[in-house]
Amino acid sequence: MKLDHALATIAEDIRPSENQKVFACLAEYVFAHKKDIKHLTYSSIAQVIGTQRPEMLLQVAQYLSGERVKLLEMKFELIIDDNIIPLDDETVYHAEITGSLIHPDTGYPVKDYDRYIYPYFIPSREIENG
Amino acid sequence: MGETESNILDRFTLKDIKELADQLGVAGLAGSIRRYTASTYQQFIDTLYSDLNSIVSTLQENPELRKDDGEDRLTLEILSILRGMGYAAGHETKIGGHTDLSVRGKNNYLWIGEAKIHGSYDYLFQGFQQLCTRYTTGDTNQDCGALIIYIKNKNCAAVVKEWRERITAQGLTNLSISDCEDRPDFVFHTTHTHERSGTPFNVKHIGISLYFNPQDKGKAPIT
């Protein structure tokens, strides 16, 4: 995926059109900093796109992480008492379907597991030099 | 962005996302985690069908807005919502012909939907045949599709029930039919041997009720 293709796709998909620049802003940021971005949080995304609307923040992250443009990859960490454990996709999917997450280290279910899973983003492998 | 808001977003958890999804009504947000993490074709299909269920509900809520819409217009609405959710969804994508709706995923996942406004059962069967013998490969990670039936006449359940009986009588090889748990009166599943691949092909038959004939405004009764 190249930047101009991503921007054209955003222009095709995103309505109303005044929202397109918000999506484009994050796309351009990701392309410009793809080698430096290691752990992009929702907070960082909010600062990049300059929004104070959570629905816009979540929409932008959802769209740019989807297969349609695939600029970002969503990753997950289990953080309990400053202990950080990366979670793979299969583990998170299974937790979402069953409503139960087994702690990778202890083997015990984590009560209210979704309170302890923190998503973040990295540039996807599909980004080429644009 | 104030410092307090920035701190909150730094601690954004899955639970926060789900709660916001409920509060804000952003299309597809609640299912987004499953969408990102689906790592098998079956998980991709299950998640897509869950999202399509939500989209069908949205379409059915305002039939008055859609009463003059043709097949393409209705399908484009589904396409638009799928794309907003981040799906690599296409309309008129050339796959053996011009498909109504296609969704691609990683690992060569492919799902194709054929959409028809119900006019006759022969027309629905024509759509089914387009799906199964023209567009789909039936290959691994490509053996699921759907017939999307826009029903503008009344008694949607009767249409779907009749269609289910008609498809049963078509002589498809190794046909099996199963109920849909979520919408048993309006959706069912079939599996039959795909002619091209020789392997089982799974079709979800989705009835979408778009009948609109309000009877609350009429002539005043004669007194």
CSV table of C-alpha atoms in Angstrom, one decimal, chain A:
chain,number,residue,atom,x,y,z
A,1,MET,CA,0.0,0.0,0.0
A,2,LYS,CA,1.4,3.3,-1.0
A,3,LEU,CA,0.5,6.7,0.5
A,4,ASP,CA,-1.3,8.1,-2.6
A,5,HIS,CA,-3.3,4.9,-2.9
A,6,ALA,CA,-4.2,5.1,0.8
A,7,LEU,CA,-5.3,8.7,0.4
A,8,ALA,CA,-7.4,7.9,-2.7
A,9,THR,CA,-9.1,5.1,-0.8
A,10,ILE,CA,-9.8,7.4,2.1
A,11,ALA,CA,-11.3,9.9,-0.3
A,12,GLU,CA,-13.5,7.2,-1.8
A,13,ASP,CA,-14.7,5.7,1.5
A,14,ILE,CA,-15.0,8.4,4.1
A,15,ARG,CA,-18.1,10.4,4.5
A,16,PRO,CA,-18.8,13.2,5.2
A,17,SER,CA,-15.9,14.5,3.2
A,18,GLU,CA,-14.8,17.0,5.9
A,19,ASN,CA,-13.8,14.0,8.0
A,20,GLN,CA,-11.4,12.8,5.3
A,21,LYS,CA,-8.6,15.1,6.3
A,22,VAL,CA,-8.5,13.6,9.8
A,23,PHE,CA,-8.0,10.1,8.3
A,24,ALA,CA,-5.5,11.4,5.8
A,25,CYS,CA,-3.6,13.2,8.6
A,26,LEU,CA,-3.0,9.9,10.4
A,27,ALA,CA,-2.1,8.1,7.2
A,28,GLU,CA,0.5,10.7,6.3
A,29,TYR,CA,1.9,10.5,9.8
A,30,VAL,CA,2.3,6.8,9.7
A,31,PHE,CA,4.0,6.8,6.3
A,32,ALA,CA,6.3,9.6,7.5
A,33,HIS,CA,7.4,7.9,10.7
A,34,LYS,CA,7.0,4.3,9.9
A,35,LYS,CA,10.5,3.4,10.8
A,36,ASP,CA,10.2,5.2,14.2
A,37,ILE,CA,6.8,4.1,15.4
A,38,LYS,CA,7.1,1.2,17.8
A,39,HIS,CA,4.1,1.7,20.1
A,40,LEU,CA,1.4,4.0,19.0
A,41,THR,CA,-1.3,4.5,21.6
A,42,TYR,CA,-4.7,6.0,21.3
A,43,SER,CA,-3.4,9.0,23.1
A,44,SER,CA,-0.7,9.5,20.5
A,45,ILE,CA,-3.2,9.1,17.7
A,46,ALA,CA,-5.4,11.7,19.3
A,47,GLN,CA,-2.5,14.1,19.4
A,48,VAL,CA,-1.6,13.5,15.8
A,49,ILE,CA,-5.1,14.0,14.4
A,50,GLY,CA,-5.9,16.8,16.9
A,51,THR,CA,-9.3,15.4,17.9
A,52,GLN,CA,-11.1,15.6,21.1
A,53,ARG,CA,-13.9,13.4,19.9
A,54,PRO,CA,-13.5,9.8,21.0
A,55,GLU,CA,-15.9,8.5,18.3
A,56,MET,CA,-13.6,10.0,15.6
A,57,LEU,CA,-10.5,8.6,17.3
A,58,LEU,CA,-12.0,5.1,17.4
A,59,GLN,CA,-13.3,5.3,13.8
A,60,VAL,CA,-10.0,6.5,12.4
A,61,ALA,CA,-8.1,3.7,14.3
A,62,GLN,CA,-10.6,1.1,13.2
A,63,TYR,CA,-10.5,2.1,9.5
A,64,LEU,CA,-6.8,2.4,9.2
A,65,SER,CA,-6.3,-1.0,11.0
A,66,GLY,CA,-8.7,-2.8,8.7
A,67,GLU,CA,-7.9,-4.8,5.6
A,68,ARG,CA,-9.2,-2.1,3.4
A,69,VAL,CA,-6.1,0.1,3.8
A,70,LYS,CA,-4.1,-1.8,6.4
A,71,LEU,CA,-1.7,1.0,7.5
A,72,LEU,CA,-1.8,-0.1,11.1
A,73,GLU,CA,-1.7,-3.3,12.9
A,74,MET,CA,-3.4,-3.6,16.3
A,75,LYS,CA,-1.4,-5.3,19.0
A,76,PHE,CA,-2.4,-6.1,22.6
A,77,GLU,CA,-0.7,-6.2,26.0
A,78,LEU,CA,-1.9,-7.7,29.2
A,79,ILE,CA,-0.8,-5.3,32.0
A,80,ILE,CA,-1.4,-6.2,35.6
A,81,ASP,CA,0.5,-4.5,38.4
A,82,ASP,CA,3.2,-3.1,36.0
A,83,ASN,CA,3.8,-6.6,34.6
A,84,ILE,CA,3.5,-6.4,30.8
A,85,ILE,CA,2.8,-9.5,28.7
A,86,PRO,CA,2.2,-9.3,25.0
A,87,LEU,CA,-0.8,-11.3,23.8
A,88,ASP,CA,-1.1,-12.8,20.4
A,89,ASP,CA,-4.2,-12.5,18.1
A,90,GLU,CA,-5.4,-16.0,18.7
A,91,THR,CA,-5.4,-15.5,22.5
A,92,VAL,CA,-7.4,-12.2,22.3
A,93,TYR,CA,-9.9,-13.6,19.8
A,94,HIS,CA,-10.5,-16.6,22.0
A,95,ALA,CA,-11.0,-14.4,25.0
A,96,GLU,CA,-13.5,-12.2,23.1
A,97,ILE,CA,-15.5,-15.2,22.0
A,98,THR,CA,-15.5,-17.1,25.3
A,99,GLY,CA,-15.5,-14.2,27.6
A,100,SER,CA,-12.5,-15.7,29.4
A,101,LEU,CA,-8.8,-15.0,29.3
A,102,ILE,CA,-6.3,-17.5,30.8
A,103,HIS,CA,-3.2,-15.7,32.1
A,104,PRO,CA,-0.3,-16.9,30.0
A,105,ASP,CA,2.0,-17.3,33.0
A,106,THR,CA,-0.2,-18.4,35.8
A,107,GLY,CA,-2.7,-20.5,33.8
A,108,TYR,CA,-5.6,-19.0,35.8
A,109,PRO,CA,-8.5,-17.0,34.4
A,110,VAL,CA,-8.1,-13.3,34.6
A,111,LYS,CA,-11.3,-11.8,36.1
A,112,ASP,CA,-12.7,-8.9,34.0
A,113,TYR,CA,-9.8,-9.5,31.7
A,114,ASP,CA,-10.8,-6.7,29.3
A,115,ARG,CA,-9.9,-4.2,32.0
A,116,TYR,CA,-6.3,-5.3,31.7
A,117,ILE,CA,-5.8,-5.6,28.0
A,118,TYR,CA,-4.3,-2.5,26.4
A,119,PRO,CA,-4.3,-2.1,22.6
A,120,TYR,CA,-1.7,-0.2,20.7
A,121,PHE,CA,-0.7,0.1,17.1
A,122,ILE,CA,2.4,-0.4,14.9
A,123,PRO,CA,2.8,0.3,11.2
A,124,SER,CA,1.6,-2.7,9.2
A,125,ARG,CA,4.0,-4.7,7.0
A,126,GLU,CA,2.0,-3.7,3.9
A,127,ILE,CA,3.3,-0.2,4.0
A,128,GLU,CA,5.7,0.3,1.1
A,129,ASN,CA,7.8,3.3,0.4
A,130,GLY,CA,5.4,5.9,-0.8
